[in-house]
PDB file of C-alpha atoms in Angstrom:
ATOM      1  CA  UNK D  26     197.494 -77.712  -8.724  1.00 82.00           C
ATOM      2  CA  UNK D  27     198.186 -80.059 -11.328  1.00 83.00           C
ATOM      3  CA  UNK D  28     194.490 -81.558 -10.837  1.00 92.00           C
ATOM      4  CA  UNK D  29     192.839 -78.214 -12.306  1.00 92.00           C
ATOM      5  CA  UNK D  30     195.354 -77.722 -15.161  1.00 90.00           C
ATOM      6  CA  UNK D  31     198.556 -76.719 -13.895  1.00 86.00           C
ATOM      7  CA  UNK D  32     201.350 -76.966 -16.186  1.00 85.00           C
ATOM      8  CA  UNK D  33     204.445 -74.864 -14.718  1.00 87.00           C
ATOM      9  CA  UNK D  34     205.526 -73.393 -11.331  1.00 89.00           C
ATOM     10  CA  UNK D  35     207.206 -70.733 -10.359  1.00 90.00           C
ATOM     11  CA  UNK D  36     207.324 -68.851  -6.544  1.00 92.00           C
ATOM     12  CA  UNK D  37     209.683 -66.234  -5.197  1.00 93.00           C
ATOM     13  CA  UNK D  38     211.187 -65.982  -1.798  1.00 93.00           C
ATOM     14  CA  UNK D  39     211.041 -62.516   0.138  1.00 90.00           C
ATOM     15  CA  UNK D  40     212.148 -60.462   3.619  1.00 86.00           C
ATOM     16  CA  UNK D  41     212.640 -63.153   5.625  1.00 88.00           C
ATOM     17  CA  UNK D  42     215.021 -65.145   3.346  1.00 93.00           C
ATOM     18  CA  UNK D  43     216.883 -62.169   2.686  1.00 91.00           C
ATOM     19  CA  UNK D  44     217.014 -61.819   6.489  1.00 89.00           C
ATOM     20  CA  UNK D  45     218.372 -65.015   7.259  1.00 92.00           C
ATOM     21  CA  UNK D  46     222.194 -66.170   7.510  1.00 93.00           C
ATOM     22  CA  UNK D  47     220.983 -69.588   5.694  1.00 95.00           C
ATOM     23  CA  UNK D  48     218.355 -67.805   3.865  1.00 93.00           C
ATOM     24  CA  UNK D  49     219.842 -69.320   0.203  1.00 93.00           C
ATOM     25  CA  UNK D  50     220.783 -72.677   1.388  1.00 95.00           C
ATOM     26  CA  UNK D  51     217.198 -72.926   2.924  1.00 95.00           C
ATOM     27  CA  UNK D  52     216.031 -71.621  -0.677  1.00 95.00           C
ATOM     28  CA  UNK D  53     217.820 -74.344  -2.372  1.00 94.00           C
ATOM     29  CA  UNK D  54     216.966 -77.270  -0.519  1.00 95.00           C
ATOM     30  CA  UNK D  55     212.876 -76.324  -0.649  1.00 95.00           C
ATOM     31  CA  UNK D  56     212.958 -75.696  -4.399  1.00 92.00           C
ATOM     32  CA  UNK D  57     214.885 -79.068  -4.677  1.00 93.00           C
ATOM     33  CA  UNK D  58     212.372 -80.713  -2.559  1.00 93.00           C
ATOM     34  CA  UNK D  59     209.376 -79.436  -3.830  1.00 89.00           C
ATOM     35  CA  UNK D  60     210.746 -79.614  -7.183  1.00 87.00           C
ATOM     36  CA  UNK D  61     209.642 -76.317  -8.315  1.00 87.00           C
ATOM     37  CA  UNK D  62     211.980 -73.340  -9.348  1.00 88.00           C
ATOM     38  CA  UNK D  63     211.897 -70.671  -6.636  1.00 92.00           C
ATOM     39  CA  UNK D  64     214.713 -67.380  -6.302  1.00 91.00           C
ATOM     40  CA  UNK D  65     215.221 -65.365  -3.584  1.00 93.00           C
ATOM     41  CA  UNK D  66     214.011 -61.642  -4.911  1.00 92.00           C
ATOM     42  CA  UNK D  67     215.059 -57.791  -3.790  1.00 90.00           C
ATOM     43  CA  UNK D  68     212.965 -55.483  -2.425  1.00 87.00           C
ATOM     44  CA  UNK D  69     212.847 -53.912  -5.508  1.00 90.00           C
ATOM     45  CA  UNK D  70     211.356 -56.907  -7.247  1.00 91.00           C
ATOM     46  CA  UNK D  71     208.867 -57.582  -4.611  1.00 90.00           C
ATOM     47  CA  UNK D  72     207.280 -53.480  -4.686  1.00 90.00           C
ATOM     48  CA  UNK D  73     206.677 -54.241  -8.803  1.00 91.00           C
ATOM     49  CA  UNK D  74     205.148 -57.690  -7.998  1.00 92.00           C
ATOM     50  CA  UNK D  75     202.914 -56.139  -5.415  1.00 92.00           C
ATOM     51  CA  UNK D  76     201.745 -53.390  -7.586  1.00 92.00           C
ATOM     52  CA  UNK D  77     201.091 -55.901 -10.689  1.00 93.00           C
ATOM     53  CA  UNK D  78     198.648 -57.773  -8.321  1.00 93.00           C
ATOM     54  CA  UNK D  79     197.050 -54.851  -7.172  1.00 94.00           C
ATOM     55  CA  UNK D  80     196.534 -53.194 -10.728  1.00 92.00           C
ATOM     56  CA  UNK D  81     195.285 -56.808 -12.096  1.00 92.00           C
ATOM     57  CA  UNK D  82     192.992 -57.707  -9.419  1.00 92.00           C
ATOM     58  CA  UNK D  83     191.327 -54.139 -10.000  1.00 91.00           C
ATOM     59  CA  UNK D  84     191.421 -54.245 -13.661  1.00 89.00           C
ATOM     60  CA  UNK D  85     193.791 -51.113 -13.574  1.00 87.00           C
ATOM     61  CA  UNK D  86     196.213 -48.981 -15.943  1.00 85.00           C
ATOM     62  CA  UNK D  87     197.674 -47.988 -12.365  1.00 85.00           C
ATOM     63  CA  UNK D  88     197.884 -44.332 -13.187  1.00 87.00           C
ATOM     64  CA  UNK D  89     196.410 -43.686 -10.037  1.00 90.00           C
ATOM     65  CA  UNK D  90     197.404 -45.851  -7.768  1.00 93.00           C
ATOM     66  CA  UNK D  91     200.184 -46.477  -5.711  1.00 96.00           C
ATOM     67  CA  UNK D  92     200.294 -49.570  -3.562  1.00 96.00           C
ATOM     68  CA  UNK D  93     201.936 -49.497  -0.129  1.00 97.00           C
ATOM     69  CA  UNK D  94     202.924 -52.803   0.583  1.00 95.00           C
ATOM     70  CA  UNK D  95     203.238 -54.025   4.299  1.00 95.00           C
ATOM     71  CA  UNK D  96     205.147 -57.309   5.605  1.00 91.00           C
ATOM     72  CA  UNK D  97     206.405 -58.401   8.398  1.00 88.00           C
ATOM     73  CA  UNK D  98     210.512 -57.326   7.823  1.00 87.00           C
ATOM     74  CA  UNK D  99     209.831 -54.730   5.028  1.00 89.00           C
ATOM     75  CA  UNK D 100     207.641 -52.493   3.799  1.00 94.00           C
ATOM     76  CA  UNK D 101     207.314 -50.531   0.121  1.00 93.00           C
ATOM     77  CA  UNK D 102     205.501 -48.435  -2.045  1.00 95.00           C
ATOM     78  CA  UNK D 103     205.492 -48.754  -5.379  1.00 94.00           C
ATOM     79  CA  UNK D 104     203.580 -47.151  -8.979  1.00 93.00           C
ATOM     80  CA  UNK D 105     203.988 -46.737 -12.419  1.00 88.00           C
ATOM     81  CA  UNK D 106     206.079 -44.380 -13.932  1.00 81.00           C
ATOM     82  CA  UNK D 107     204.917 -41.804 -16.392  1.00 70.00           C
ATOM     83  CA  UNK D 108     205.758 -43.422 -20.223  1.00 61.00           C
ATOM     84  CA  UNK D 109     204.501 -46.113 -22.307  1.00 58.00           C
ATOM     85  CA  UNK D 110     207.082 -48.895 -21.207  1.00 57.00           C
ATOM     86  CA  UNK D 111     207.263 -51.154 -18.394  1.00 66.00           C
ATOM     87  CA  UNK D 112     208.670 -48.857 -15.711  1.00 84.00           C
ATOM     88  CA  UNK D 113     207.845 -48.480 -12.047  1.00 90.00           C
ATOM     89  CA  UNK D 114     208.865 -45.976  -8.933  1.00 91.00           C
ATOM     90  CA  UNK D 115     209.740 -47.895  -5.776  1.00 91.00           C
ATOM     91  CA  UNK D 116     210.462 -47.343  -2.364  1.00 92.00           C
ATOM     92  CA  UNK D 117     211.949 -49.493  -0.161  1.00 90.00           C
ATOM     93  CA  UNK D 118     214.159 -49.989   2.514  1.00 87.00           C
ATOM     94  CA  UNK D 119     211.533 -49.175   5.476  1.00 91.00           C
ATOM     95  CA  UNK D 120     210.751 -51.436   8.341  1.00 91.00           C
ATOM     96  CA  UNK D 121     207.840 -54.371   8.278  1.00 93.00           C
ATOM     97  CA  UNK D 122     205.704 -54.343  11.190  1.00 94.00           C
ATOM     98  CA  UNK D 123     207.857 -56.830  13.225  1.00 93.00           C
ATOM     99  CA  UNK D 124     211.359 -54.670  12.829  1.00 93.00           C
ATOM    100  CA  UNK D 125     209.244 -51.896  13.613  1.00 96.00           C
ATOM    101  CA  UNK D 126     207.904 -53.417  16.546  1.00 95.00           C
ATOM    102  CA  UNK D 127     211.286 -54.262  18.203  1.00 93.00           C
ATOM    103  CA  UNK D 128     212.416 -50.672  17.301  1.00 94.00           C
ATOM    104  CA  UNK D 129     209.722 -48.996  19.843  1.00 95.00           C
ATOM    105  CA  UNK D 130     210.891 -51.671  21.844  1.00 94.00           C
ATOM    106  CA  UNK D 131     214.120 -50.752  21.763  1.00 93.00           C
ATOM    107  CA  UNK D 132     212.884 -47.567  22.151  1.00 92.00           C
ATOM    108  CA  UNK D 133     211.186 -48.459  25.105  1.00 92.00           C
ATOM    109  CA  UNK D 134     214.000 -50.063  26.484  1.00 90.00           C
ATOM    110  CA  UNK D 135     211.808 -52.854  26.524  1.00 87.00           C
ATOM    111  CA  UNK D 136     213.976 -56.474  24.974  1.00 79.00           C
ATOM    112  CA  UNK D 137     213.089 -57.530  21.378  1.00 73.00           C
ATOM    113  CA  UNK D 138     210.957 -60.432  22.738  1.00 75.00           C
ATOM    114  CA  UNK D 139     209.136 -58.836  25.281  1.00 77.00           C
ATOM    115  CA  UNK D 140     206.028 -57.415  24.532  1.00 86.00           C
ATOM    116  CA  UNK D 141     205.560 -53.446  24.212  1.00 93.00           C
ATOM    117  CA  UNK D 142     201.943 -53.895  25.474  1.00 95.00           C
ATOM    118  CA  UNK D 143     200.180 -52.105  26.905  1.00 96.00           C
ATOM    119  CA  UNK D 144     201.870 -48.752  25.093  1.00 96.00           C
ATOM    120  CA  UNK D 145     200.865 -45.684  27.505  1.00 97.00           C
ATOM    121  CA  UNK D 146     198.881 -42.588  25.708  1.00 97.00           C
ATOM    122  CA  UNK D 147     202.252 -40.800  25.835  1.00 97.00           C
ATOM    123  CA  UNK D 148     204.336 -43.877  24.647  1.00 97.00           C
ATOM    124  CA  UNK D 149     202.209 -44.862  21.669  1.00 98.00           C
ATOM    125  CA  UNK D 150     202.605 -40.990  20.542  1.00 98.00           C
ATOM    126  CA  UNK D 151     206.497 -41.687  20.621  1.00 97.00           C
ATOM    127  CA  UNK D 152     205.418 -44.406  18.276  1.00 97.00           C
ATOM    128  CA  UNK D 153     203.255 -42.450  15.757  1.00 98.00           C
ATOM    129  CA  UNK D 154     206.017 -39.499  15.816  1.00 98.00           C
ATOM    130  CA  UNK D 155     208.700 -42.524  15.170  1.00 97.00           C
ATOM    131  CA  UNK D 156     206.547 -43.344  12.054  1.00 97.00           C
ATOM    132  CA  UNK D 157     206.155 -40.395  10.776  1.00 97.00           C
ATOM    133  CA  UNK D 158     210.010 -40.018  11.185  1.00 97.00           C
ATOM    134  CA  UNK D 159     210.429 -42.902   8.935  1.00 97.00           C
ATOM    135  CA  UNK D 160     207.773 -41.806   6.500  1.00 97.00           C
ATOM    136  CA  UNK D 161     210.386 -38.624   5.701  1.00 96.00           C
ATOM    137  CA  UNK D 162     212.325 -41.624   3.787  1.00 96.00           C
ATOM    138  CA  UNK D 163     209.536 -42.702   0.936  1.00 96.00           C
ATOM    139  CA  UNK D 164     211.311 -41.617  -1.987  1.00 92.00           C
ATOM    140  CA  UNK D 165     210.029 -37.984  -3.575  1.00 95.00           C
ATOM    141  CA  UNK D 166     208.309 -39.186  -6.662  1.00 93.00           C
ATOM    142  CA  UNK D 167     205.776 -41.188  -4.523  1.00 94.00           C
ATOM    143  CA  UNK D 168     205.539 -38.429  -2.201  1.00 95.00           C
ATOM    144  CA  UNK D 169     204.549 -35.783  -4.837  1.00 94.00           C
ATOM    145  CA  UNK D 170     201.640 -38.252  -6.447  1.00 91.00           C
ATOM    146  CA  UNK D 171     200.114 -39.134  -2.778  1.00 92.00           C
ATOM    147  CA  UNK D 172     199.341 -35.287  -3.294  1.00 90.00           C
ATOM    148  CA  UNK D 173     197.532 -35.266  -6.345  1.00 89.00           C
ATOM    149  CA  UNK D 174     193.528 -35.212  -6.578  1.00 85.00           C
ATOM    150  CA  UNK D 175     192.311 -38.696  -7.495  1.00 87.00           C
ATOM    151  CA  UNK D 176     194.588 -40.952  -6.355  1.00 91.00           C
ATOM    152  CA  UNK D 177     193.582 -44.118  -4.974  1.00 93.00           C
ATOM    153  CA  UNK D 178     196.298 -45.541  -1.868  1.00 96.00           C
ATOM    154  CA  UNK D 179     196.022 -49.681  -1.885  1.00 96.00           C
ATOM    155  CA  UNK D 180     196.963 -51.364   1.000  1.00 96.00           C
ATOM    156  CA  UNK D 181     198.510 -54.972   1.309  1.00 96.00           C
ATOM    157  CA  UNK D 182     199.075 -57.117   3.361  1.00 94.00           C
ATOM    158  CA  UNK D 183     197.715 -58.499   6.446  1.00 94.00           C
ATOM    159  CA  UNK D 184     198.220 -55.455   8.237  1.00 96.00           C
ATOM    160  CA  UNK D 185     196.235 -53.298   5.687  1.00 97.00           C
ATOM    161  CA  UNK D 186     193.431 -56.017   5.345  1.00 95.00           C
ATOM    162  CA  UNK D 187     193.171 -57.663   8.729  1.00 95.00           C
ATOM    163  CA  UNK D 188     194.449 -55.584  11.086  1.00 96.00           C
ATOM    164  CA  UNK D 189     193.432 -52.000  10.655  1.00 96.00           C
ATOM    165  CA  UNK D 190     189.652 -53.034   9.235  1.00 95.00           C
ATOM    166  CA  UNK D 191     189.412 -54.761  12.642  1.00 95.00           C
ATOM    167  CA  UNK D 192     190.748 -51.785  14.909  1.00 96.00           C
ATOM    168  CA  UNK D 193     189.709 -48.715  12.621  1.00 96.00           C
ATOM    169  CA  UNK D 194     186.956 -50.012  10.523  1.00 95.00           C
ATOM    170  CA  UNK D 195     186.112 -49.569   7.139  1.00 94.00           C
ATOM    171  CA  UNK D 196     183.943 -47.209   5.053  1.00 90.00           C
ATOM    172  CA  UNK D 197     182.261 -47.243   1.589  1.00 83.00           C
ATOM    173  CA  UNK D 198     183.679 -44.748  -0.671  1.00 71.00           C
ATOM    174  CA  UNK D 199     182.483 -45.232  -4.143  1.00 69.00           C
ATOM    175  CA  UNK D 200     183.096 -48.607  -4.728  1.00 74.00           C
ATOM    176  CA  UNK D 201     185.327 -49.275  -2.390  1.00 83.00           C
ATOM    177  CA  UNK D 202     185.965 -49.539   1.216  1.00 92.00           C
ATOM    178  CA  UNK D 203     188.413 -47.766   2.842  1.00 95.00           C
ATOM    179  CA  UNK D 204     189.453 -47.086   6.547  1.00 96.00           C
ATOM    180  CA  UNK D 205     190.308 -43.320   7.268  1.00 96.00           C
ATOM    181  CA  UNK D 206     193.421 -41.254   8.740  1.00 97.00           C
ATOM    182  CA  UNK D 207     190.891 -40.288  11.207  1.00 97.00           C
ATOM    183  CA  UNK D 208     189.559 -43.635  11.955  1.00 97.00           C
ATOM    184  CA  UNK D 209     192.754 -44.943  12.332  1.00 98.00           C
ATOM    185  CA  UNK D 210     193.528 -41.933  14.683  1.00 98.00           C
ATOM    186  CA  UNK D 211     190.784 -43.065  16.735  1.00 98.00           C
ATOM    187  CA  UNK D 212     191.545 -46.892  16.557  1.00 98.00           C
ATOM    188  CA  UNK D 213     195.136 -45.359  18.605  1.00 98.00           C
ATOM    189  CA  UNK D 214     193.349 -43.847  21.192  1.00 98.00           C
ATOM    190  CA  UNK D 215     191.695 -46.835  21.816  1.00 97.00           C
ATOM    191  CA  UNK D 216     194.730 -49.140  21.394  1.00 97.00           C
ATOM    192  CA  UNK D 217     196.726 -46.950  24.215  1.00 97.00           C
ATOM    193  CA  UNK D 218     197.128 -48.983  27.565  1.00 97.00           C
ATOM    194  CA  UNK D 219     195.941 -52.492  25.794  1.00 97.00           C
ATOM    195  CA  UNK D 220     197.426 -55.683  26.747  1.00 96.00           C
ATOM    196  CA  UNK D 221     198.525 -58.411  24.938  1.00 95.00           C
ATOM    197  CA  UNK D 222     195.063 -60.022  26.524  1.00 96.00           C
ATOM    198  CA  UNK D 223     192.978 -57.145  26.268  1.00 96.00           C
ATOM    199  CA  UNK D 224     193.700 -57.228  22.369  1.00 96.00           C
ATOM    200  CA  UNK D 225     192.980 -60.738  22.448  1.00 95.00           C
ATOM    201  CA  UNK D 226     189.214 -60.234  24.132  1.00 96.00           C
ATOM    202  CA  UNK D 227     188.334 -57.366  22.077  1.00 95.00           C
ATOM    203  CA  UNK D 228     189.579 -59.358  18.898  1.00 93.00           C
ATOM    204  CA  UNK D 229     189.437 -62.857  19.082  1.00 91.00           C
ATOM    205  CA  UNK D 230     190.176 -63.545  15.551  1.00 87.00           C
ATOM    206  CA  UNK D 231     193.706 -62.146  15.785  1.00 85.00           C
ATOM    207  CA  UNK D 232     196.811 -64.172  16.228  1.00 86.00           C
ATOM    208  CA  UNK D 233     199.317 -61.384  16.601  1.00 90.00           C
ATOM    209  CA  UNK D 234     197.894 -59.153  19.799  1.00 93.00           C
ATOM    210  CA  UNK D 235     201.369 -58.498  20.556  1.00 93.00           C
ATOM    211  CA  UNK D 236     201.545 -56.225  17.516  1.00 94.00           C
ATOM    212  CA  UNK D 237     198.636 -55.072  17.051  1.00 96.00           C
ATOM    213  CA  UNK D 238     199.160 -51.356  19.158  1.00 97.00           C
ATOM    214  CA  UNK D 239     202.131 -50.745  16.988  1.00 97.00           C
ATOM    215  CA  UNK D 240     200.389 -51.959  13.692  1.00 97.00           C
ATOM    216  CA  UNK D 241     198.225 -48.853  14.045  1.00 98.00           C
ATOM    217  CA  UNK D 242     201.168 -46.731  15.131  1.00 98.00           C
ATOM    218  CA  UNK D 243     203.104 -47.745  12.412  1.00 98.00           C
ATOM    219  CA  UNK D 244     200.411 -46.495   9.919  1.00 98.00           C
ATOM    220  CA  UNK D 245     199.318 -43.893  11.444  1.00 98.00           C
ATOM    221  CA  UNK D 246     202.527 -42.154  11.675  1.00 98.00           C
ATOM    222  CA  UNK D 247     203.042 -42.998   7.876  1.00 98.00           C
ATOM    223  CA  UNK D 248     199.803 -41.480   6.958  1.00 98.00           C
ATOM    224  CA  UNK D 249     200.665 -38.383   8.480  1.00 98.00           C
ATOM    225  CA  UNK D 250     203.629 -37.519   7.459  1.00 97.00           C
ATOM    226  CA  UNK D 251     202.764 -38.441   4.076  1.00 97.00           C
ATOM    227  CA  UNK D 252     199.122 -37.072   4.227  1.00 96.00           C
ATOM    228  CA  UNK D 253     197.301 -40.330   3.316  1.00 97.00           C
ATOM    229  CA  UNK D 254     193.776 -39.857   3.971  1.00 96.00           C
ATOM    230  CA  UNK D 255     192.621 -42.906   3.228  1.00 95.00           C
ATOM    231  CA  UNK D 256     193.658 -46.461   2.688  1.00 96.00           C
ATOM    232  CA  UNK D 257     191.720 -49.025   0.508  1.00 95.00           C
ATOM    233  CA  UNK D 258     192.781 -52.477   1.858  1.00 96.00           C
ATOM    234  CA  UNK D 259     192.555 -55.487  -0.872  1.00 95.00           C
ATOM    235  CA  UNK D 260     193.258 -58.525  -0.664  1.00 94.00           C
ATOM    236  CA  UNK D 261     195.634 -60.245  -2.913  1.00 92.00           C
ATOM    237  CA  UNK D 262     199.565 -61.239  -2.580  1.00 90.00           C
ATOM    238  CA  UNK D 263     202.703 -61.416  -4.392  1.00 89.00           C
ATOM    239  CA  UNK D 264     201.116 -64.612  -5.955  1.00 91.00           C
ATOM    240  CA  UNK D 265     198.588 -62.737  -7.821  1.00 92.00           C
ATOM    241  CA  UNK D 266     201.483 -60.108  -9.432  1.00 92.00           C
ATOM    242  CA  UNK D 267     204.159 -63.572 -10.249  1.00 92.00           C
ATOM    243  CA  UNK D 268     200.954 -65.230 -12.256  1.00 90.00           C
ATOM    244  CA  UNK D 269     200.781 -61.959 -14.698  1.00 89.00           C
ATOM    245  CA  UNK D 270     204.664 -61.296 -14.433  1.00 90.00           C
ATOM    246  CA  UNK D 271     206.498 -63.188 -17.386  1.00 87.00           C
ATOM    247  CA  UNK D 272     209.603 -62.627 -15.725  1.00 86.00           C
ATOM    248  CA  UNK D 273     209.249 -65.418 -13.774  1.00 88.00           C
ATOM    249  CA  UNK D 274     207.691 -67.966 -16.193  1.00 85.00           C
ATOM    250  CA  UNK D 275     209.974 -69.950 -19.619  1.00 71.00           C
ATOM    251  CA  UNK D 276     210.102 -67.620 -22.377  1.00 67.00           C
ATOM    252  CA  UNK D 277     208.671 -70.500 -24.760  1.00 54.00           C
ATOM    253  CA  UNK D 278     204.894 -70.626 -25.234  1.00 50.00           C
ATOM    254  CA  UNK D 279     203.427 -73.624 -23.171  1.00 45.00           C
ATOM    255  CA  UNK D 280     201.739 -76.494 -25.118  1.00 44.00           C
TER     256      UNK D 280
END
């Protein structure tokens, strides 16, 4: 970094050091090590970074978009709010792909660290409907825009731009490319009775076969119940929202 230019640091911490007992000590001793400033940030905080790195990397005003977020412990939506200032509508609190994983497991009666593949026809539709369940959650105001004409739904995260492209495909719309409630309907036919090495011959490229049925069941179920038709993946990270947040930078201009 500093050999192109760089002249202050900043990073932010997310899910899984909020998860963890030590989570803060960790925190501590990295930032000390690395000597860099770095803070452990809500939920909250991490849905407005998201959508700031969404809206820059498409040159956005974000009035019609709202980004949908998906880690491995959380998962949020987030867009502006109608007004002139700086003010956002979040919704968090919902399940990453890996809680949500253990869940069906659970579920399943299956243990946390066994896998859930392969998911039978009639177990992965347990799955969707437990996604859609979970959907009923995302908080009203986001709801009631996913409805209007002419919004755009960005995905991020690996899920959104790794996993679903690879089992659902994407499309051109416009200028974009999108995968499709219908292709992703589709990609959980075909996902039904998969095994961990089944997902790993049909997609090499994949680390994570073990999650990969309930990836699509976890989308699919939010789609429907909050009647996403389509999905436009892109990829950027929280990285790309903290370089055009001044929150996190020194208030004094840098010489």
């Amino acid at each position: 970094c500093e050999a192109v230019g760089a002249r202050e640091y900043s990073g932010v911490a997310t899910a899984g050091f909020r998860m963890a007992r030590n989570g803060h000590e960790a925190l501590a001793k990295i930032s000390q090590k690395a000597k860099m400033p770095l803070q452990l940030i809500t939920a909250e905080q991490e849905a407005v970074l998201a959508f700031l790195a969404a809206t820059s990397a498409l040159g956005s005003d974000g009035k019609n978009l709202v980004v949908w977020d998906i880690g491995g412990g959380s998962l949020q939506f987030s867009m502006g709010a109608d007004g002139p200032h700086r003010n956002f509508v979040i919704s968090t609190g919902h399940e990453g792909v890996e809680l949500f994983r253990r869940q069906v497991a659970r579920r399943l009666n299956r243990g946390a660290t066994q896998t859930v593949n392969p998911l039978s026809q009639e177990e992965m539709t347990r799955a969707i409907a437990l996604a859609r369940e979970l959907s009923h959650a995302v908080n009203l105001q986001i709801r009631e825009r996913l409805r209007r004409s002419g919004m755009r739904i960005v995905g991020l995260g690996s899920v959104h731009t790794e996993s679903l492209p690879m089992q659902a495909g994407l499309q051109t719309n416009l200028a974009y490319k999108v995968y499709t409630l219908e292709a992703v309907r589709a990609a959980a036919k075909r996902a039904a009775n998969m095994s961990d090495q089944d997902f790993r011959n049909a997609y090499p490229e994949n680390k994570y076969p073990e999650s990969q049925a309930t990836n699509v069941a976890l989308v699919l179920g939010y789609m429907e119940g909050l009647q996403i038709k389509e999905v436009v993946p892109l990829e950027v990270t929280l990285a790309d929202g903290l370089l055009v947040d001044a929150t996190y930078w020194p208030k004094e201009e840098l010489r």
